[in-house]
Each structure stands twice: as C-alpha cells, then as structure tokens.
mmCIF file of C-alpha atoms and ligand atoms in Angstrom:
data_model
loop_
_atom_site.group_PDB
_atom_site.id
_atom_site.type_symbol
_atom_site.label_atom_id
_atom_site.label_comp_id
_atom_site.label_asym_id
_atom_site.label_seq_id
_atom_site.Cartn_x
_atom_site.Cartn_y
_atom_site.Cartn_z
ATOM 1 C CA MET A 27 0.000 0.000 0.000
ATOM 2 C CA ASN A 28 1.180 3.507 -0.867
ATOM 3 C CA SER A 29 -0.081 6.756 0.527
ATOM 4 C CA LYS A 30 -0.015 10.384 -0.527
ATOM 5 C CA PHE A 31 -1.013 13.308 1.629
ATOM 6 C CA ASP A 32 -2.411 16.445 0.055
ATOM 7 C CA GLU A 33 -1.374 18.990 2.702
ATOM 8 C CA GLU A 34 -3.320 21.877 1.259
ATOM 9 C CA ASN A 35 -6.678 20.084 1.385
ATOM 10 C CA HIS A 36 -5.853 17.630 4.172
ATOM 11 C CA ILE A 37 -6.735 14.633 2.019
ATOM 12 C CA LEU A 38 -4.973 11.311 2.530
ATOM 13 C CA TYR A 39 -4.873 9.036 -0.529
ATOM 14 C CA LEU A 40 -4.530 5.350 0.331
ATOM 15 C CA GLU A 41 -3.445 3.445 -2.784
ATOM 16 C CA ILE A 42 -3.940 -0.263 -2.246
ATOM 17 C CA ALA A 43 -1.894 -2.404 -4.618
ATOM 18 C CA GLU A 44 -2.811 -6.001 -3.795
ATOM 19 C CA GLU A 45 -5.712 -8.429 -3.554
ATOM 20 C CA ILE A 46 -7.787 -7.769 -0.447
ATOM 21 C CA ASP A 47 -8.737 -10.873 1.531
ATOM 22 C CA HIS A 48 -8.545 -12.105 5.125
ATOM 23 C CA HIS A 49 -4.825 -12.862 4.682
ATOM 24 C CA THR A 50 -3.789 -9.439 3.392
ATOM 25 C CA THR A 51 -6.094 -7.197 5.461
ATOM 26 C CA GLU A 52 -4.073 -7.265 8.652
ATOM 27 C CA LYS A 53 -1.008 -5.740 7.030
ATOM 28 C CA ILE A 54 -3.060 -3.195 5.062
ATOM 29 C CA ARG A 55 -5.016 -2.266 8.210
ATOM 30 C CA ARG A 56 -1.834 -1.559 10.201
ATOM 31 C CA ARG A 57 -0.413 0.637 7.418
ATOM 32 C CA MET A 58 -3.651 2.572 6.993
ATOM 33 C CA ASP A 59 -4.152 3.187 10.707
ATOM 34 C CA TYR A 60 -0.559 4.384 10.979
ATOM 35 C CA GLU A 61 -1.010 6.868 8.125
ATOM 36 C CA ILE A 62 -4.423 8.054 9.345
ATOM 37 C CA THR A 63 -3.277 8.755 12.902
ATOM 38 C CA ARG A 64 -0.095 10.383 11.576
ATOM 39 C CA PHE A 65 -1.797 12.857 9.223
ATOM 40 C CA MET A 66 -5.236 13.301 10.875
ATOM 41 C CA PRO A 67 -6.803 13.926 7.437
ATOM 42 C CA ARG A 68 -10.078 15.690 6.793
ATOM 43 C CA LYS A 69 -10.786 13.080 4.156
ATOM 44 C CA ILE A 70 -9.346 9.700 3.209
ATOM 45 C CA VAL A 71 -9.602 8.407 -0.340
ATOM 46 C CA PHE A 72 -9.297 4.646 -0.925
ATOM 47 C CA ASP A 73 -7.783 4.292 -4.397
ATOM 48 C CA PHE A 74 -8.717 0.900 -5.904
ATOM 49 C CA SER A 75 -6.935 1.415 -9.275
ATOM 50 C CA ASN A 76 -4.561 -1.476 -8.530
ATOM 51 C CA VAL A 77 -6.882 -3.842 -6.691
ATOM 52 C CA SER A 78 -7.963 -6.834 -8.786
ATOM 53 C CA PHE A 79 -9.799 -8.766 -6.050
ATOM 54 C CA MET A 80 -11.716 -8.064 -2.846
ATOM 55 C CA ASP A 81 -14.003 -10.230 -0.722
ATOM 56 C CA SER A 82 -15.978 -9.531 2.484
ATOM 57 C CA ALA A 83 -12.747 -9.060 4.433
ATOM 58 C CA GLY A 84 -12.393 -5.796 2.503
ATOM 59 C CA ILE A 85 -15.809 -4.617 3.689
ATOM 60 C CA GLY A 86 -14.699 -5.059 7.312
ATOM 61 C CA LEU A 87 -11.448 -3.261 6.540
ATOM 62 C CA LEU A 88 -13.170 -0.260 4.922
ATOM 63 C CA ILE A 89 -15.796 0.083 7.657
ATOM 64 C CA GLY A 90 -13.115 -0.070 10.350
ATOM 65 C CA ARG A 91 -11.046 2.710 8.716
ATOM 66 C CA TYR A 92 -14.186 4.767 8.127
ATOM 67 C CA LYS A 93 -15.004 4.594 11.843
ATOM 68 C CA LEU A 94 -11.510 5.743 12.759
ATOM 69 C CA VAL A 95 -11.574 8.725 10.364
ATOM 70 C CA LYS A 96 -15.049 9.675 11.511
ATOM 71 C CA LEU A 97 -13.862 9.635 15.107
ATOM 72 C CA LEU A 98 -11.167 12.139 14.060
ATOM 73 C CA GLY A 99 -13.773 14.335 12.380
ATOM 74 C CA GLY A 100 -13.128 13.304 8.767
ATOM 75 C CA THR A 101 -14.899 11.552 5.883
ATOM 76 C CA ALA A 102 -14.055 8.783 3.433
ATOM 77 C CA GLU A 103 -14.379 8.237 -0.298
ATOM 78 C CA LEU A 104 -13.531 5.444 -2.716
ATOM 79 C CA ILE A 105 -12.250 5.667 -6.296
ATOM 80 C CA ASN A 106 -11.597 3.423 -9.309
ATOM 81 C CA ALA A 107 -13.086 0.073 -8.241
ATOM 82 C CA ASN A 108 -13.421 -2.590 -10.959
ATOM 83 C CA LYS A 109 -16.725 -4.249 -11.860
ATOM 84 C CA SER A 110 -16.534 -7.297 -9.596
ATOM 85 C CA ILE A 111 -15.354 -5.269 -6.602
ATOM 86 C CA LEU A 112 -18.177 -2.818 -7.243
ATOM 87 C CA LYS A 113 -20.598 -5.744 -7.012
ATOM 88 C CA VAL A 114 -19.279 -6.663 -3.541
ATOM 89 C CA LEU A 115 -19.384 -3.014 -2.444
ATOM 90 C CA GLU A 116 -22.940 -2.499 -3.664
ATOM 91 C CA MET A 117 -24.204 -5.642 -1.977
ATOM 92 C CA SER A 118 -22.756 -4.628 1.382
ATOM 93 C CA GLY A 119 -24.482 -1.237 1.466
ATOM 94 C CA ILE A 120 -21.166 0.381 2.395
ATOM 95 C CA LEU A 121 -21.398 2.958 -0.438
ATOM 96 C CA LYS A 122 -23.973 4.824 1.627
ATOM 97 C CA ILE A 123 -21.244 5.828 4.085
ATOM 98 C CA ILE A 124 -18.237 5.704 1.753
ATOM 99 C CA PRO A 125 -19.372 7.174 -1.583
ATOM 100 C CA ILE A 126 -17.627 6.064 -4.773
ATOM 101 C CA LYS A 127 -16.249 8.379 -7.457
ATOM 102 C CA GLN A 128 -15.308 6.438 -10.590
ATOM 103 C CA ALA A 129 -12.555 7.214 -13.115
ATOM 104 C CA VAL A 130 -11.104 10.536 -12.037
ATOM 105 C CA MET B 19 -25.588 -32.727 -31.474
ATOM 106 C CA LYS B 20 -25.030 -32.195 -27.754
ATOM 107 C CA SER B 21 -22.162 -33.978 -26.081
ATOM 108 C CA ARG B 22 -21.842 -34.446 -22.348
ATOM 109 C CA TYR B 23 -18.928 -32.714 -20.680
ATOM 110 C CA ASP B 24 -17.607 -33.693 -17.300
ATOM 111 C CA ASN B 25 -14.499 -33.350 -15.180
ATOM 112 C CA GLU B 26 -13.562 -33.389 -11.511
ATOM 113 C CA MET B 27 -10.762 -32.301 -9.188
ATOM 114 C CA GLU B 28 -9.914 -32.390 -5.498
ATOM 115 C CA LEU B 29 -7.690 -30.162 -3.427
ATOM 116 C CA GLU B 30 -6.566 -30.415 0.193
ATOM 117 C CA PHE B 31 -4.498 -27.855 2.086
ATOM 118 C CA LEU B 32 -3.685 -26.592 5.575
ATOM 119 C CA SER B 33 -5.981 -23.961 7.091
ATOM 120 C CA ARG B 34 -3.476 -21.134 6.738
ATOM 121 C CA SER B 35 -4.579 -17.742 5.497
ATOM 122 C CA ASN B 36 -1.863 -17.610 2.841
ATOM 123 C CA ASN B 37 -3.668 -20.514 1.101
ATOM 124 C CA GLU B 38 -6.802 -18.403 0.496
ATOM 125 C CA ALA B 39 -5.501 -16.883 -2.746
ATOM 126 C CA PHE B 40 -4.102 -20.256 -3.863
ATOM 127 C CA ALA B 41 -7.503 -21.924 -3.356
ATOM 128 C CA ARG B 42 -9.625 -19.378 -5.244
ATOM 129 C CA ILE B 43 -7.151 -19.078 -8.143
ATOM 130 C CA THR B 44 -6.859 -22.866 -8.514
ATOM 131 C CA VAL B 45 -10.622 -23.422 -8.532
ATOM 132 C CA ALA B 46 -11.119 -20.566 -11.011
ATOM 133 C CA ALA B 47 -8.429 -22.014 -13.306
ATOM 134 C CA PHE B 48 -10.197 -25.398 -13.231
ATOM 135 C CA CYS B 49 -13.594 -23.823 -13.976
ATOM 136 C CA ALA B 50 -12.103 -21.938 -16.935
ATOM 137 C CA GLN B 51 -12.644 -25.150 -18.960
ATOM 138 C CA LEU B 52 -16.317 -24.200 -19.245
ATOM 139 C CA ASP B 53 -15.449 -20.888 -20.970
ATOM 140 C CA PRO B 54 -17.021 -18.642 -18.342
ATOM 141 C CA THR B 55 -17.110 -14.882 -18.794
ATOM 142 C CA ILE B 56 -14.671 -12.776 -16.773
ATOM 143 C CA GLU B 57 -17.574 -11.810 -14.542
ATOM 144 C CA GLU B 58 -18.651 -15.413 -13.906
ATOM 145 C CA LEU B 59 -15.052 -16.312 -13.055
ATOM 146 C CA ALA B 60 -14.809 -13.375 -10.636
ATOM 147 C CA ASP B 61 -18.047 -14.525 -8.964
ATOM 148 C CA ILE B 62 -16.647 -18.034 -8.467
ATOM 149 C CA LYS B 63 -13.354 -16.671 -7.111
ATOM 150 C CA THR B 64 -15.146 -14.473 -4.585
ATOM 151 C CA ALA B 65 -17.514 -17.239 -3.411
ATOM 152 C CA VAL B 66 -14.625 -19.713 -2.968
ATOM 153 C CA SER B 67 -12.622 -17.110 -1.064
ATOM 154 C CA GLU B 68 -15.565 -16.591 1.325
ATOM 155 C CA ALA B 69 -16.096 -20.293 2.009
ATOM 156 C CA VAL B 70 -12.384 -21.091 2.434
ATOM 157 C CA THR B 71 -11.846 -18.092 4.731
ATOM 158 C CA ASN B 72 -14.771 -19.240 6.885
ATOM 159 C CA CYS B 73 -13.153 -22.683 7.323
ATOM 160 C CA ILE B 74 -9.905 -21.011 8.442
ATOM 161 C CA VAL B 75 -11.346 -18.209 10.597
ATOM 162 C CA HIS B 76 -14.400 -19.897 12.152
ATOM 163 C CA GLY B 77 -14.012 -23.637 11.587
ATOM 164 C CA TYR B 78 -10.483 -23.997 12.891
ATOM 165 C CA GLU B 79 -10.057 -20.641 14.678
ATOM 166 C CA ASP B 80 -6.712 -20.882 16.485
ATOM 167 C CA THR B 81 -6.124 -24.523 15.598
ATOM 168 C CA GLU B 82 -4.854 -25.930 12.330
ATOM 169 C CA GLY B 83 -6.603 -28.489 10.170
ATOM 170 C CA LYS B 84 -7.266 -29.449 6.562
ATOM 171 C CA VAL B 85 -9.571 -27.669 4.156
ATOM 172 C CA LYS B 86 -10.895 -29.832 1.322
ATOM 173 C CA ILE B 87 -12.287 -28.672 -1.990
ATOM 174 C CA LYS B 88 -13.955 -30.834 -4.589
ATOM 175 C CA ALA B 89 -14.990 -29.227 -7.856
ATOM 176 C CA THR B 90 -17.123 -30.981 -10.450
ATOM 177 C CA LEU B 91 -17.967 -29.789 -13.936
ATOM 178 C CA LEU B 92 -21.034 -31.304 -15.552
ATOM 179 C CA ASN B 93 -22.155 -29.911 -18.889
ATOM 180 C CA ASP B 94 -22.614 -26.192 -18.259
ATOM 181 C CA GLU B 95 -22.681 -26.351 -14.445
ATOM 182 C CA VAL B 96 -19.966 -26.159 -11.841
ATOM 183 C CA GLU B 97 -20.392 -27.632 -8.371
ATOM 184 C CA ILE B 98 -17.918 -26.721 -5.638
ATOM 185 C CA GLU B 99 -17.813 -28.481 -2.275
ATOM 186 C CA ILE B 100 -15.720 -26.888 0.498
ATOM 187 C CA THR B 101 -15.271 -28.825 3.742
ATOM 188 C CA ASP B 102 -13.585 -28.375 7.105
ATOM 189 C CA SER B 103 -13.420 -30.676 10.143
ATOM 190 C CA GLY B 104 -13.658 -27.768 12.551
ATOM 191 C CA LYS B 105 -16.077 -26.710 15.242
ATOM 192 C CA GLY B 106 -19.255 -26.586 13.155
ATOM 193 C CA ILE B 107 -22.196 -24.134 13.122
ATOM 194 C CA GLU B 108 -24.903 -24.297 15.783
ATOM 195 C CA ASP B 109 -27.645 -22.458 13.883
ATOM 196 C CA VAL B 110 -27.160 -22.509 10.119
ATOM 197 C CA GLU B 111 -30.216 -20.380 9.316
ATOM 198 C CA LEU B 112 -28.966 -17.654 11.638
ATOM 199 C CA ALA B 113 -25.426 -17.873 10.203
ATOM 200 C CA ARG B 114 -26.796 -17.293 6.676
ATOM 201 C CA LYS B 115 -28.405 -13.985 7.644
ATOM 202 C CA PRO B 116 -26.780 -10.813 6.239
ATOM 203 C CA LEU B 117 -24.600 -9.006 8.803
ATOM 204 C CA TYR B 118 -24.671 -11.961 11.239
ATOM 205 C CA THR B 119 -21.178 -12.614 12.570
ATOM 206 C CA THR B 120 -19.730 -14.167 15.698
ATOM 207 C CA LYS B 121 -16.467 -12.296 15.169
ATOM 208 C CA ALA B 122 -17.397 -8.609 14.935
ATOM 209 C CA SER B 123 -14.390 -7.723 17.104
ATOM 210 C CA LEU B 124 -12.116 -8.917 14.286
ATOM 211 C CA GLU B 125 -13.771 -6.544 11.789
ATOM 212 C CA ARG B 126 -15.746 -9.301 10.066
ATOM 213 C CA SER B 127 -18.839 -7.886 8.382
ATOM 214 C CA GLY B 128 -21.097 -10.951 8.341
ATOM 215 C CA MET B 129 -21.482 -10.743 4.558
ATOM 216 C CA GLY B 130 -19.731 -14.006 3.593
ATOM 217 C CA PHE B 131 -22.767 -16.255 3.127
ATOM 218 C CA THR B 132 -24.766 -13.401 1.568
ATOM 219 C CA ILE B 133 -22.029 -12.940 -1.059
ATOM 220 C CA MET B 134 -21.864 -16.710 -1.739
ATOM 221 C CA GLU B 135 -25.630 -16.840 -2.186
ATOM 222 C CA SER B 136 -25.844 -13.930 -4.580
ATOM 223 C CA PHE B 137 -22.735 -14.802 -6.638
ATOM 224 C CA MET B 138 -23.654 -18.476 -7.074
ATOM 225 C CA ASP B 139 -27.012 -19.986 -8.141
ATOM 226 C CA LYS B 140 -27.375 -22.296 -5.148
ATOM 227 C CA VAL B 141 -25.664 -22.634 -1.753
ATOM 228 C CA GLU B 142 -26.196 -25.557 0.643
ATOM 229 C CA ILE B 143 -24.713 -25.587 4.142
ATOM 230 C CA HIS B 144 -24.328 -28.831 6.058
ATOM 231 C CA SER B 145 -22.847 -28.544 9.521
ATOM 232 C CA VAL B 146 -22.535 -30.614 12.671
ATOM 233 C CA VAL B 147 -21.177 -29.059 15.858
ATOM 234 C CA GLY B 148 -17.863 -30.654 16.778
ATOM 235 C CA ILE B 149 -17.586 -32.461 13.423
ATOM 236 C CA GLY B 150 -17.323 -29.760 10.775
ATOM 237 C CA THR B 151 -18.953 -27.829 7.962
ATOM 238 C CA LYS B 152 -19.556 -28.501 4.275
ATOM 239 C CA VAL B 153 -20.665 -25.809 1.851
ATOM 240 C CA ILE B 154 -21.895 -26.891 -1.594
ATOM 241 C CA MET B 155 -22.260 -24.190 -4.234
ATOM 242 C CA LYS B 156 -23.558 -24.499 -7.790
ATOM 243 C CA LYS B 157 -23.415 -22.149 -10.731
ATOM 244 C CA LYS B 158 -24.495 -22.467 -14.337
ATOM 245 C CA ILE B 159 -22.075 -21.034 -16.859
ATOM 246 C CA LYS B 160 -23.882 -19.263 -19.665
ATOM 247 C CA LYS B 161 -21.888 -20.054 -22.759
ATOM 248 C CA GLN B 162 -21.181 -16.813 -24.627
ATOM 249 C CA GLU B 163 -19.548 -18.335 -27.734
ATOM 250 C CA ASN B 164 -22.379 -20.799 -28.197
ATOM 251 C CA ILE B 165 -24.944 -18.033 -28.140
ATOM 252 C CA GLU B 166 -22.991 -16.223 -30.845
ATOM 253 C CA GLU B 167 -22.529 -19.442 -32.845
ATOM 254 C CA ASN B 168 -26.226 -20.185 -32.649
ATOM 255 C CA MET B 169 -27.009 -16.695 -33.821
ATOM 256 C CA GLU B 170 -24.670 -17.157 -36.787
ATOM 257 C CA GLU B 171 -26.249 -20.508 -37.607
ATOM 258 C CA ASN B 172 -29.710 -19.011 -37.405
ATOM 259 C CA ALA B 173 -28.644 -16.178 -39.668
ATOM 260 C CA LEU B 174 -27.379 -18.707 -42.254
ATOM 261 C CA ILE B 175 -30.583 -20.739 -42.121
ATOM 262 C CA ASN B 176 -32.705 -17.650 -42.534
HETATM 263 N N1 ATP C 23 -16.844 -23.114 8.360
HETATM 264 C C1 ATP C 23 -17.430 -22.594 9.452
HETATM 265 N N2 ATP C 23 -17.269 -23.158 10.669
HETATM 266 C C2 ATP C 23 -17.856 -22.648 11.782
HETATM 267 N N3 ATP C 23 -18.619 -21.527 11.767
HETATM 268 C C3 ATP C 23 -18.830 -20.908 10.583
HETATM 269 C C4 ATP C 23 -18.249 -21.392 9.362
HETATM 270 N N4 ATP C 23 -18.638 -20.590 8.357
HETATM 271 C C5 ATP C 23 -19.411 -19.638 8.914
HETATM 272 N N5 ATP C 23 -19.536 -19.813 10.254
HETATM 273 C C6 ATP C 23 -20.359 -18.980 11.173
HETATM 274 O O1 ATP C 23 -21.303 -18.254 10.399
HETATM 275 C C7 ATP C 23 -21.143 -16.830 10.620
HETATM 276 C C8 ATP C 23 -21.474 -16.080 9.347
HETATM 277 O O2 ATP C 23 -20.512 -16.310 8.319
HETATM 278 P P1 ATP C 23 -20.259 -15.200 7.204
HETATM 279 O O3 ATP C 23 -19.171 -15.676 6.305
HETATM 280 O O4 ATP C 23 -21.557 -14.845 6.587
HETATM 281 O O5 ATP C 23 -19.771 -13.938 8.045
HETATM 282 P P2 ATP C 23 -18.359 -13.710 8.773
HETATM 283 O O6 ATP C 23 -17.376 -14.728 8.315
HETATM 284 O O7 ATP C 23 -18.598 -13.649 10.244
HETATM 285 O O8 ATP C 23 -17.926 -12.270 8.242
HETATM 286 P P3 ATP C 23 -17.317 -11.952 6.778
HETATM 287 O O9 ATP C 23 -17.431 -13.198 5.954
HETATM 288 O O10 ATP C 23 -18.160 -10.845 6.254
HETATM 289 O O11 ATP C 23 -15.925 -11.527 7.000
HETATM 290 C C9 ATP C 23 -19.728 -16.670 11.142
HETATM 291 O O12 ATP C 23 -19.583 -15.512 11.911
HETATM 292 C C10 ATP C 23 -19.533 -17.951 11.946
HETATM 293 O O13 ATP C 23 -20.094 -17.836 13.236
HETATM 294 MG MG1 MG C 24 -17.056 -15.153 6.314
#
C-alpha cells in the first residue's frame, strides 16, 4: 500500500496495490491506521486502481477505517473500483457511508 | 448434437490464510474449462474465497486443520464443495443472515454467506457441531460463444 497526503486540502490518498482478503487485510489495516493517525486527514480516499480482487474481508477493513476517520472528524471516499469489486461493495451497502467516485 | 462434458478435481491444504488466494485461483483455473465470462469467473473466485476463509477463521479458529475442496464440472454447471473438520455451526439459518457474525471484534462484516448466495445460483450448508462444515455451491455457466454461434447458424438458415 502507498499513501499520498495532500497537505493543502488535508486529504490522505490510500493506494492499495494487492488483492484484499482475510490474509492481506491485517497488514493493510496496520499501514492505513498508521497513516491516518499520523496525518489526521479531513478526508481519506481509498484508491482501488490497482486492486484486482476483494471479498468480504475488505468490507470489514473499509468500515473499520471509516469509523476511525469519523472519530477524528473526517470523511471517506472510494475511487476506481473494478466491476466485480463494485458488485461486492454495492451488496454490502457500504457505499452509503463511503461514496464512490469512478474514473477521475 | 449435444455432447456431455464432465471433469472433476480435489484439493486439500492446511488452514493457513496464505492458502486463500491459492484456493480461489486454482478453482477458477479449473472452472475456466467451461469458458465462463470474466464476470462469472470473478463470482466463483469471490464465493470460494468466502467459504475457504470461513473454514480457516471460524471452523479452525486458532487450531490448524485441513480444508478440502472438490470441484465438479457437468455440462454447463460447476459444483464446488468446500469442507472443514472444525467446530461446526450451531444455527445454520442464523449464520446465513446478512450481517450476522460471531467475530465482529475482528472486523468481520457478516457478509460471507450473503455474497456466496448472490454470486452463485445455489448454496447448501451442512454442519454438525464438533464435526465440521460442508458448503456446496452451484453455478451455471452461460456459454457466450455458443450463443454467438447459434445466432450465426440461425442467420445462415434464414
Ligand atoms: N466453516 C465454518 N465453521 C464454523 N462456523 C462458521 C463457518 N462458516 C461460517 N460460520 C459462522 O457463520 C457466521 C457467518 O458467516 P459469514 O461468512 O456470513 O460472516 P463472517 O465470516 O462472520 O464475516 P465476513 O465473511 O463478512 O468476514 C460466522 O460468523 C460464523 O459464526
Ligand atoms: Mg465469512
């Protein structure tokens, strides 16, 4: 996972670059929580450009990070999810709290 | 003329989380024989990942055991059986419910069975407490090429 912080707008971009399942979430979670608590962003953006697979473990991961950012007074957004990941996201209802912005 | 197509494979591995990707990729590669669309293949991968993860996370928890997968192809249908010899499920109907999870503290969302059910055509759960759990999932593969071929044939006839 890579991250970029936009200091001017206080936006933290979290660029995930691997398949998201139960095995990989623990490492991704630790990295994300480290970056979030370090920068205290007003908004986090999950960038899915380089994620080819995600199952329900990813839903738990996203909700957990959303709760943390919300606690710090921020919001969350998701970009560039592929078709099959979008299907998992839509089914979970998570897009109501983490809106998706495609192809920016 | 319609010919019958069948094939079968079995897979057995330790309940370690780094086998989750191996399991879903292997099953998807086997199912590719039926010429599924990319979307159908993604559905199968996701459903297998859910069932295998459940064996590892809930079935065996902190212990280690074997996860077994049997995949059968028959004509245009794939049947996938995923089994653990772990602790079993007390109330299967409750476990199937969306958002139901016994491990919320570990950031599980309780969407596993819901995803399996909507990505596959049929999902059966057989479980005995103290003995283990077997999930059987079926999905029909809608042959794209054949539809196109048939359309071409029809065009020629007309
Ligand atoms: N193989 C299994 N052995 C024992 N219990 C299981 C097994 N599979 C599922 N369960 C039980 O059924 C519940 C629901 O499973 P489901 O996959 O829907 O959600 P989850 O695994 O808790 O969360 P998620 O899959 O969203 O990460 C689990 O919380 C667990 O109690
Ligand atoms: Mg699950």
